[in-house]
Coordinates of C-alpha atoms in Angstrom, one line a residue:
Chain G
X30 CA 102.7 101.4 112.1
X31 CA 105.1 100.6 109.0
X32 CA 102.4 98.1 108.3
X33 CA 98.9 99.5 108.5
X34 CA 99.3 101.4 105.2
X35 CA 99.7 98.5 103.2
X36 CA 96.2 97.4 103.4
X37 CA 95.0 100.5 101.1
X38 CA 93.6 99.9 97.7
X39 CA 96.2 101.8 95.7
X40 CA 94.9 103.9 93.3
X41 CA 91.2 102.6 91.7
X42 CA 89.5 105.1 93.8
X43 CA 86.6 107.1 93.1
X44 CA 87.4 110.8 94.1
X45 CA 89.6 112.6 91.0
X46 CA 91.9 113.4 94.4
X47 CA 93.2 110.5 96.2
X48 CA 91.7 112.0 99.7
X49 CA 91.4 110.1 102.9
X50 CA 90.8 111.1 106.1
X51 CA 92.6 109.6 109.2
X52 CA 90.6 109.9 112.3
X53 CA 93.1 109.4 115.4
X54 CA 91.9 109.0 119.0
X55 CA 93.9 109.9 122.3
X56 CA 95.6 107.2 123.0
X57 CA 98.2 104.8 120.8
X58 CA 95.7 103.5 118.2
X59 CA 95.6 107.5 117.0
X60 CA 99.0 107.9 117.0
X61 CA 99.7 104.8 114.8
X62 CA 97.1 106.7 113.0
X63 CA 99.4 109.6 112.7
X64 CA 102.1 107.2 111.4
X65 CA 100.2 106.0 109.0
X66 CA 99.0 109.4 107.5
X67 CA 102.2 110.0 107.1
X68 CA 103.2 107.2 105.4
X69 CA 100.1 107.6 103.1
X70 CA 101.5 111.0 102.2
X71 CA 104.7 109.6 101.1
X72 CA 102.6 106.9 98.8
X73 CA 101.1 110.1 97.4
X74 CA 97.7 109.9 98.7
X75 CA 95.9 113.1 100.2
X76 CA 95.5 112.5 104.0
X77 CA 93.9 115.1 106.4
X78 CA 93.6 114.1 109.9
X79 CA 91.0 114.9 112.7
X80 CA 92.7 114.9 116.0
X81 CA 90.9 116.1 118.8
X82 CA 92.4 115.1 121.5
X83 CA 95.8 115.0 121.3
X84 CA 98.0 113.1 123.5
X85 CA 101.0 114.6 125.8
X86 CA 103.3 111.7 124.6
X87 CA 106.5 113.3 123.7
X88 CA 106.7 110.4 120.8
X89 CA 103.1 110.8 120.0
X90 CA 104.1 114.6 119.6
X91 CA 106.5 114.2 117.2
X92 CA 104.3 111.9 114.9
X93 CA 102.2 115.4 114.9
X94 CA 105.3 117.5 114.0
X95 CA 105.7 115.2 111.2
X96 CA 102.6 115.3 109.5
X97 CA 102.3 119.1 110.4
X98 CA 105.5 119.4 108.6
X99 CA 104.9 117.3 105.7
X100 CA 101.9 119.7 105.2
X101 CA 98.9 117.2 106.2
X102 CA 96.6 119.7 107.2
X103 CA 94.3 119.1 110.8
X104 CA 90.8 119.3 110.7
X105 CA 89.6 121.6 113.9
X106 CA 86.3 119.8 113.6
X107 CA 84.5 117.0 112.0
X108 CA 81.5 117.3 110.3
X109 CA 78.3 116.3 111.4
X110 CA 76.6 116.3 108.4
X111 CA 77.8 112.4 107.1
X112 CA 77.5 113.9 103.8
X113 CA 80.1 116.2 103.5
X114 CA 82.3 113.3 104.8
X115 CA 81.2 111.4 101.9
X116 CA 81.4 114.0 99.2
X117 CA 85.5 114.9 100.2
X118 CA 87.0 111.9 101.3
X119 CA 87.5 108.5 99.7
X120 CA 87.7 106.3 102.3
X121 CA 87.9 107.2 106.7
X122 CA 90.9 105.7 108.8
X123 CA 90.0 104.7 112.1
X124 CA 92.6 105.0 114.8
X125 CA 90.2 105.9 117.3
X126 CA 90.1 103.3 120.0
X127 CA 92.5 100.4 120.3
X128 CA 92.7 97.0 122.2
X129 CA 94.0 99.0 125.1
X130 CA 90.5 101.4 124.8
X131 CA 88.7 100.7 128.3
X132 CA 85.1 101.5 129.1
X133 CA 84.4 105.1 130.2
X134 CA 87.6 106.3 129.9
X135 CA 88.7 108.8 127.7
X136 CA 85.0 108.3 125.9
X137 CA 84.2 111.6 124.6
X138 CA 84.8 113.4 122.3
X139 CA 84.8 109.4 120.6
X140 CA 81.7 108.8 121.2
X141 CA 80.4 111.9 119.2
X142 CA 82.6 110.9 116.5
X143 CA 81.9 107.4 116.6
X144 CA 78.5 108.4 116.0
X145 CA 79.2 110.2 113.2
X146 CA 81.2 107.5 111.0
X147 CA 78.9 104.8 112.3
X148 CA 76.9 106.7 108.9
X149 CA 79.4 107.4 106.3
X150 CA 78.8 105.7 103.3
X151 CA 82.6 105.6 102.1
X152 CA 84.7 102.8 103.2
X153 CA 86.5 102.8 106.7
X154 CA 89.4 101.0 107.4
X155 CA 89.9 99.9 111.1
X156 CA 93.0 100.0 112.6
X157 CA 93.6 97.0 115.2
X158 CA 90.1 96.6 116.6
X159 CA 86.7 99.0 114.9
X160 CA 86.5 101.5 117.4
X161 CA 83.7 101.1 119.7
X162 CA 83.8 97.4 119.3
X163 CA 84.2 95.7 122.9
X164 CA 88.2 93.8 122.2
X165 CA 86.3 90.0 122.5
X166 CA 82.7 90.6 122.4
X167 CA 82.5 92.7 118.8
X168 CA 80.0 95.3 118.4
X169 CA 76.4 94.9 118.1
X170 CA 75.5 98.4 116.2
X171 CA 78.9 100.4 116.4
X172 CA 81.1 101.1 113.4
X173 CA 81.1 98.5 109.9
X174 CA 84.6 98.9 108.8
X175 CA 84.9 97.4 105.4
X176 CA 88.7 96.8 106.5
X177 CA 90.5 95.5 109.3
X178 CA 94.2 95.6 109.8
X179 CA 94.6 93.7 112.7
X180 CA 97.9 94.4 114.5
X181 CA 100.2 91.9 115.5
X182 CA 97.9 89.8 115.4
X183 CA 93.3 89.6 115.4
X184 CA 91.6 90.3 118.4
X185 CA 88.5 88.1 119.1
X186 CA 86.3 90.9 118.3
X187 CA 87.4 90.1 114.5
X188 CA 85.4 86.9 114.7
X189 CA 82.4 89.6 114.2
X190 CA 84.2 91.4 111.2
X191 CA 82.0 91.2 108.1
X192 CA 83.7 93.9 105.7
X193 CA 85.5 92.9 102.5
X194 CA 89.1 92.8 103.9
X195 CA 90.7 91.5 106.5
X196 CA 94.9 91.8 106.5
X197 CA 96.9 91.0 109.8
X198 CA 100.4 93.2 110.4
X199 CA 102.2 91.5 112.7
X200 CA 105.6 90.0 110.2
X201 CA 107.9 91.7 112.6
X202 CA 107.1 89.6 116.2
X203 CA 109.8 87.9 117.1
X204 CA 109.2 84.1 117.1
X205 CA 109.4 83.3 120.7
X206 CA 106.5 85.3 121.3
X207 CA 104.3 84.3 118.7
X208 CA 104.6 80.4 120.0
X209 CA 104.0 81.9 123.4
X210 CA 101.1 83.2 123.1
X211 CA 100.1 80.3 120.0
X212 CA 99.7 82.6 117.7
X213 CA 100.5 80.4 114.5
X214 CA 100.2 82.9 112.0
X215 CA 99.8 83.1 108.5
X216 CA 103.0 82.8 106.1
X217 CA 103.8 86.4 104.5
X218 CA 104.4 86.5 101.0
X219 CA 108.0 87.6 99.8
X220 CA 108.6 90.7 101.8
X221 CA 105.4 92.0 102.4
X222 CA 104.7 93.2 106.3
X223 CA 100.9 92.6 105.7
X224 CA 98.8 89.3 104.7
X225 CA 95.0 89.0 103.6
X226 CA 93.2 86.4 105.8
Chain N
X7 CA 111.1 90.8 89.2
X8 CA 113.0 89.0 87.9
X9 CA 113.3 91.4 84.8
X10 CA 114.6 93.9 87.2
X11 CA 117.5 91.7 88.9
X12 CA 118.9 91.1 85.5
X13 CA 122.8 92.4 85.7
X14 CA 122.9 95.9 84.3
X15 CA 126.4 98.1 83.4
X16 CA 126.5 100.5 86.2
X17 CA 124.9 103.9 85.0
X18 CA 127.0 106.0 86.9
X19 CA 130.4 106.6 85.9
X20 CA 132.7 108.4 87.8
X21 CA 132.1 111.8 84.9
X22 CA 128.8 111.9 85.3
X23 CA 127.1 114.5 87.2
X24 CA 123.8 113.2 87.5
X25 CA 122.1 109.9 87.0
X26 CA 118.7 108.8 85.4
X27 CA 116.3 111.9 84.9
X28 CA 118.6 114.2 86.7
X29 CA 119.2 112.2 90.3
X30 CA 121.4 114.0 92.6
X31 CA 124.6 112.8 93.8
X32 CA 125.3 114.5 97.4
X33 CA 128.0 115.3 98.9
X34 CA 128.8 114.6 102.2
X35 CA 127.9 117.7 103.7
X36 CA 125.0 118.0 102.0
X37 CA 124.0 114.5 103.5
X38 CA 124.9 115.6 106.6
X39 CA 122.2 118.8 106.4
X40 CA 119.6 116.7 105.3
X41 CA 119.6 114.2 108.3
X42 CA 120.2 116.7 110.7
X43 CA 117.1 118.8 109.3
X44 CA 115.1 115.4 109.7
X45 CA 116.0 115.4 113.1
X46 CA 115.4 118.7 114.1
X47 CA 113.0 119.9 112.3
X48 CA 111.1 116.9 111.2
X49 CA 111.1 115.7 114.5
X50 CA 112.1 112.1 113.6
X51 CA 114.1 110.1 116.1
X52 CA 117.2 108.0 115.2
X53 CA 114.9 105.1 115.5
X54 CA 112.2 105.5 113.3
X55 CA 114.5 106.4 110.1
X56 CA 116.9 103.9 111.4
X57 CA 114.0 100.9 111.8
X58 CA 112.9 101.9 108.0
X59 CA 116.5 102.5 106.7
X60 CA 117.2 98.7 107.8
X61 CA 114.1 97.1 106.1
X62 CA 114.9 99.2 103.0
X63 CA 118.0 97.0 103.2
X64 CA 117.0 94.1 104.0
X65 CA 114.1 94.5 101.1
X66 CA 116.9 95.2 98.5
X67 CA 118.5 92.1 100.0
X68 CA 115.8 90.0 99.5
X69 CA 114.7 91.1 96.0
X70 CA 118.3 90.8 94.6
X71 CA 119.4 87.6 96.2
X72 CA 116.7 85.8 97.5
X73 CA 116.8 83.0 100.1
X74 CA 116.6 80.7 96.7
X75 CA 119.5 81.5 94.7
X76 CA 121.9 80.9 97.6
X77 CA 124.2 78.0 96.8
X78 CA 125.3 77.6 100.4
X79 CA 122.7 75.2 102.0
X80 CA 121.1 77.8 104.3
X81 CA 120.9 81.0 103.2
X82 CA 123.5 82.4 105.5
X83 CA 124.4 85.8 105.4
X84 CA 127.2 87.4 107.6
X85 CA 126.7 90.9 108.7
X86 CA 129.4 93.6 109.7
X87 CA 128.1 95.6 111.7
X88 CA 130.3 99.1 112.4
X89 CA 130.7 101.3 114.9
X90 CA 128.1 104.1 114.3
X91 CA 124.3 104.9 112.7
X92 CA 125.3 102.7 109.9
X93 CA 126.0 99.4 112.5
X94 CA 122.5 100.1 113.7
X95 CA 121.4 100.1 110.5
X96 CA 122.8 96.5 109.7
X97 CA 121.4 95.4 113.3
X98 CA 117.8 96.3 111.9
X99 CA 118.8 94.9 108.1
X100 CA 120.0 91.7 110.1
X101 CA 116.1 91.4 111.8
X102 CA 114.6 91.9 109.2
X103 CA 116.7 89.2 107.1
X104 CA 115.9 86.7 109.6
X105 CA 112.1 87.6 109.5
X106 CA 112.3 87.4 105.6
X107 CA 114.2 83.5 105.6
X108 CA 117.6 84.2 106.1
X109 CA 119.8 82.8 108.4
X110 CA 121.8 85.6 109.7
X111 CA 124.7 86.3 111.5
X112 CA 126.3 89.4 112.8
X113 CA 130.0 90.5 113.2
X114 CA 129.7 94.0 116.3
X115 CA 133.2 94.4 117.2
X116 CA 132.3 98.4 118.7
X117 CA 129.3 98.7 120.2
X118 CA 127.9 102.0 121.7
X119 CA 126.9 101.9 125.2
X120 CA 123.8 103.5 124.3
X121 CA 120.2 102.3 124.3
X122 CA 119.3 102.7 120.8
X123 CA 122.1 100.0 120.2
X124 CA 121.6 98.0 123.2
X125 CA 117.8 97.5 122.5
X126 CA 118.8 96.4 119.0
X127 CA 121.7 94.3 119.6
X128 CA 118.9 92.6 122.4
X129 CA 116.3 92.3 119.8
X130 CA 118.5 90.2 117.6
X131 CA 119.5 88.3 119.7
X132 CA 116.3 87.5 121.2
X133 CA 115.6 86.5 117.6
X134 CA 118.4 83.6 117.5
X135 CA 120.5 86.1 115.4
X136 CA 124.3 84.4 116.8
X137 CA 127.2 87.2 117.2
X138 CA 130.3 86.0 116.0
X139 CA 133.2 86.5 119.1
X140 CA 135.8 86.8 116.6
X141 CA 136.2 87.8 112.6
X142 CA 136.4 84.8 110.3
X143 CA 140.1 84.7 110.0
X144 CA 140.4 84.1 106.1
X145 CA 138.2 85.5 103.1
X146 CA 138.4 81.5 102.0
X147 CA 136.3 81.1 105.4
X148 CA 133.8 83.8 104.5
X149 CA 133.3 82.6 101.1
X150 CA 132.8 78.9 102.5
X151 CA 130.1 79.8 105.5
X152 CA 128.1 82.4 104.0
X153 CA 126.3 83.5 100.4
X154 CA 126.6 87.0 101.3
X155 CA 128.1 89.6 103.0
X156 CA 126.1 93.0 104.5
X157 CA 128.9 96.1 104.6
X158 CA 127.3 98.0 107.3
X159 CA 130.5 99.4 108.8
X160 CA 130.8 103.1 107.9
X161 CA 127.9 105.1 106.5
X162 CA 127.8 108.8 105.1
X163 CA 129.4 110.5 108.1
X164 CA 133.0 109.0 107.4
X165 CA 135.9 110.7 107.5
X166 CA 139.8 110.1 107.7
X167 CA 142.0 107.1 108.7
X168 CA 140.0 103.9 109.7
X169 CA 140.0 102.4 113.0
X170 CA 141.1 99.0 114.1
X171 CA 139.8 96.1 113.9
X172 CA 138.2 97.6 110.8
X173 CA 141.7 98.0 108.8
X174 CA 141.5 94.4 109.2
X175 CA 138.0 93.3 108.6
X176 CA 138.7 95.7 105.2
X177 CA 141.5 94.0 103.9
X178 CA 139.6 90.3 104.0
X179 CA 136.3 91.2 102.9
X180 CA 138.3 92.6 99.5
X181 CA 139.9 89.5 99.1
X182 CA 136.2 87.6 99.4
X183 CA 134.5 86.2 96.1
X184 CA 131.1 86.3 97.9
X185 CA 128.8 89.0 96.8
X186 CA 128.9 92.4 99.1
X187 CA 125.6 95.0 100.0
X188 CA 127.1 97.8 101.1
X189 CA 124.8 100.1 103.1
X190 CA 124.3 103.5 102.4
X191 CA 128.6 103.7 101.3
X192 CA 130.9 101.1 100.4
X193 CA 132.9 100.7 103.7
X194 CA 136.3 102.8 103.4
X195 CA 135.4 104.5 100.1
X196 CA 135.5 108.6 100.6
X197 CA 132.0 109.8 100.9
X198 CA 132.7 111.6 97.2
X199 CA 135.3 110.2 95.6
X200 CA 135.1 107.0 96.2
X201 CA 138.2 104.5 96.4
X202 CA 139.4 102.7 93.3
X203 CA 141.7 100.1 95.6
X204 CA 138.8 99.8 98.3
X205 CA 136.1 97.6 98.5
X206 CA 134.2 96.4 95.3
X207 CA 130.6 95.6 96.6
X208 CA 127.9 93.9 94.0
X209 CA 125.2 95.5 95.7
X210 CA 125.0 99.3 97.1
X211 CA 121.9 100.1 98.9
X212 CA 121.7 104.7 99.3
X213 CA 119.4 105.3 101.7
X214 CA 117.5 109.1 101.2
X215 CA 119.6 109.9 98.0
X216 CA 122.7 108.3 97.1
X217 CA 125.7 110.1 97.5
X218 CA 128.5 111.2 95.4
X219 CA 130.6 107.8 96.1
X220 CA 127.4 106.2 94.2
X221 CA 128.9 107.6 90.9
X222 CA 132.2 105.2 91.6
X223 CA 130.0 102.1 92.2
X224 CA 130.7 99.5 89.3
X225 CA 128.9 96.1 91.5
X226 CA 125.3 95.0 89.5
X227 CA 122.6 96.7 91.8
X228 CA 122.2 99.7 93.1
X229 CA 118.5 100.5 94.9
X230 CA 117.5 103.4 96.8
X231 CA 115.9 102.7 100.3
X232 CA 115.3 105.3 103.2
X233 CA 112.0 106.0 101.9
X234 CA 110.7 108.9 104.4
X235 CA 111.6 112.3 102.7
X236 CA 108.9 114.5 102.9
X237 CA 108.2 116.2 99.8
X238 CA 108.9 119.8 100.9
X239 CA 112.7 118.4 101.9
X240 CA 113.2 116.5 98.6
X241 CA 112.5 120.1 96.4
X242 CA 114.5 122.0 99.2
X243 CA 117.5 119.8 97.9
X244 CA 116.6 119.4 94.4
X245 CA 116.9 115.1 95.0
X246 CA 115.0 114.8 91.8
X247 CA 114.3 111.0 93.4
X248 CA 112.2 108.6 90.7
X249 CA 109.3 107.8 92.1
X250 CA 109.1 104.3 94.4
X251 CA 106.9 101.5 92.7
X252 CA 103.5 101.6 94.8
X253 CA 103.7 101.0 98.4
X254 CA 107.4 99.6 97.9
X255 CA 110.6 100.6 100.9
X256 CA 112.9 100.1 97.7
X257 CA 113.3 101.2 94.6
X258 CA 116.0 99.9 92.3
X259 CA 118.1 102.3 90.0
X260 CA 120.6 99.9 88.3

């Protein structure tokens, strides 16, 4: 969670007000999404977050005390119309679905709002796997995030990533597990919890 | 960077009331208010600001004495580790050290039986982090095995006599010539005033806001870590905090 906001373009972006709107599903991919609108606060960025489904997790909870306190306000519905996603944000989060996501469950309300970003124009950035996306197989017509942060460490479905960026976040596994499961990851520069592939 | 590790006189002087562009010193009290309203109102748990306290630490570490300007083969660093929040705190520095090319080494004399300190103490272990069974017995020792020493013994809370086997640890790490990080305050020093005899760390790492012991600290660097305070907290307390470079955990003062 510390990681994933690291991967954002600091400020070049093309709204006067440095919106972005985090889009968090039910499960633990939305509330690393929570974490990270909050962190994106703190770097003085303007996140608002759509949460529809929220997630009885006393943690999870918490991460929505947090941003509710730090005055990140909750959108009570998204927009249908793409356009008026396009016109107020700069760039769409998407914590909707995760590696853990399993078919049928828990599907709507994503699907609806997978169906929606699936035709923003603005740039998403995909938290762990682009929602939709089956975790191996990739999508074929879901979501094109133009970012990936791939946590801990890439899923085969980012074989099939084609955006502009993709980072991994995964500094902080401890070594015996990352030559467990052969991970052999990339070296981090300096102190830096995320690396470009 | 390297601009910014250059030695610098400390800015703070024991008469003055504020530091750069009005910074606020806090008192201990005030300190104490502040975490407590993170906690309970915030809703943040010990170990989220605990997990970013510690790699605001080990960041400040890193950027003042990196793994390359140790003159001890490995970059060995020995870290004391107290009884309390600010022990946990050098459990997570220790980590994250490890992660960023250190070699580590930790010194946990008091450990809570609790599971916030359990799972850390298991989590650096798990990492090859070795726990020393005894103290070295001799600064000489200290100064021959490692490049650095982390302070992480008492933090903002502390009050009163200290507690064997910390008198002891104390006494040798002022008589080391290796450079000290204290974290959050210089181990033994009163919370405000500070401790003109006590420990004379190089490097002082506040996390949140510094507090008024900062304005006694006369080592090279001082950085500011802990960075989590919402905005709406930070004007409730008049922090006046300089902004943290970009997406930076540190930002350093002196």
């Amino acid at each position: 969670p510390v990681s994933s906001r690291q991967a954002f373009p600091l400020p070049s972006l093309p709204r006067k007000q440095p919106t972005v709107l985090v889009v968090c599903g039910p499960a633990q991919n939305g509330a690393i999404g929570l974490v990270c609108a909050r962190h994106l606060r703190i770097f003085d960025y303007e996140p608002t977050i759509f949460y529809p489904k929220r997630s009885p997790d006393p943690l999870y909870r918490d991460f929505t005390t947090q941003c509710e306190k730090m005055d990140i306000p909750f959108l009570s519905y998204l927009p249908t119309e793409v356009q008026l996603i396009n016109d107020a944000y700069n760039a769409v989060v998407d914590a909707v679905l995760g590696a853990e996501a399993e078919a049928g469950e828990g599907r709507e309300p994503c699907a609806a709002i997978l169906a929606t970003l699936k035709h923003v124009r603005i740039p998403i950035v995909s938290l762990d796997v682009p929602s939709g996306w089956d975790v191996e197989a990739g999508s074929s017509g879901g979501i094109s995030p133009d970012v990936l942060v791939s946590l801990s460490a890439p899923k085969q479905c980012a074989r099939r990533f084609l955006g502009r960026q993709h980072f991994v976040a995964g500094r902080f596994l401890p070594y015996d597990v990352q030559k467990k499961f052969e991970l052999n990851p990339p070296k981090y520069p300096g102190t830096e919890c995320v690396v470009a592939l | 960077d390297r601009e910014r590790c250059r030695p610098h006189r400390a800015m703070h002087g024991p008469n003055a009331g504020s530091g750069p562009r009005g910074l606020r010193f806090l008192g201990q009290e005030e300190a104490q208010a502040i975490d407590q309203e993170l906690f309970i109102e915030y809703k943040f748990s010990v170990d989220q600001l605990m997990e970013l306290a510690g790699l605001s630490c080990a960041t400040a570490i890193a950027k003042a004495y990196p793994p390359s300007s140790f003159t001890t083969s490995q970059p060995a660093v020995l870290v004391v580790c107290g009884p309390g929040n600010n022990g946990g705190d050098g459990l997570v520095c220790a980590r994250h050290l490890k992660m960023f090319g250190y070699q580590p080494t930790v010194y946990y004399p008091k450990r809570p039986n609790k599971p916030l300190f359990e799972g850390l103490t298991t989590q650096c272990q798990k990492m090859d982090i070795p726990f020393l069974p005894e103290f070295p017995a001799e600064a000489a020792l200290i100064d021959e095995l490692y490049g650095l020493v982390v302070d992480a013994i008492f933090g903002f809370s502390f009050k009163g006599a200290v507690r064997e086997p910390f008198g002891s640890i104390l006494s040798t790490l002022e008589r080391i010539t290796v450079p000290i990080a204290s974290i959050d305050i210089p181990s033994g020093w009163d919370v405000e005033k500070g401790k003109a005899d006590g420990l004379q760390p190089d490097m002082l790492i506040s996390l949140t806001a510094p507090k008024k012991a900062a304005m006694h600290f006369a080592g090279r660097y001082h950085f500011l870590g802990g960075r989590f305070v919402p905005a709406a907290l930070q004007e409730k307390y008049t922090l006046n905090l300089p902004p943290y470079p970009e997406t930076d955990c540190v930002l350093q003062l002196t």
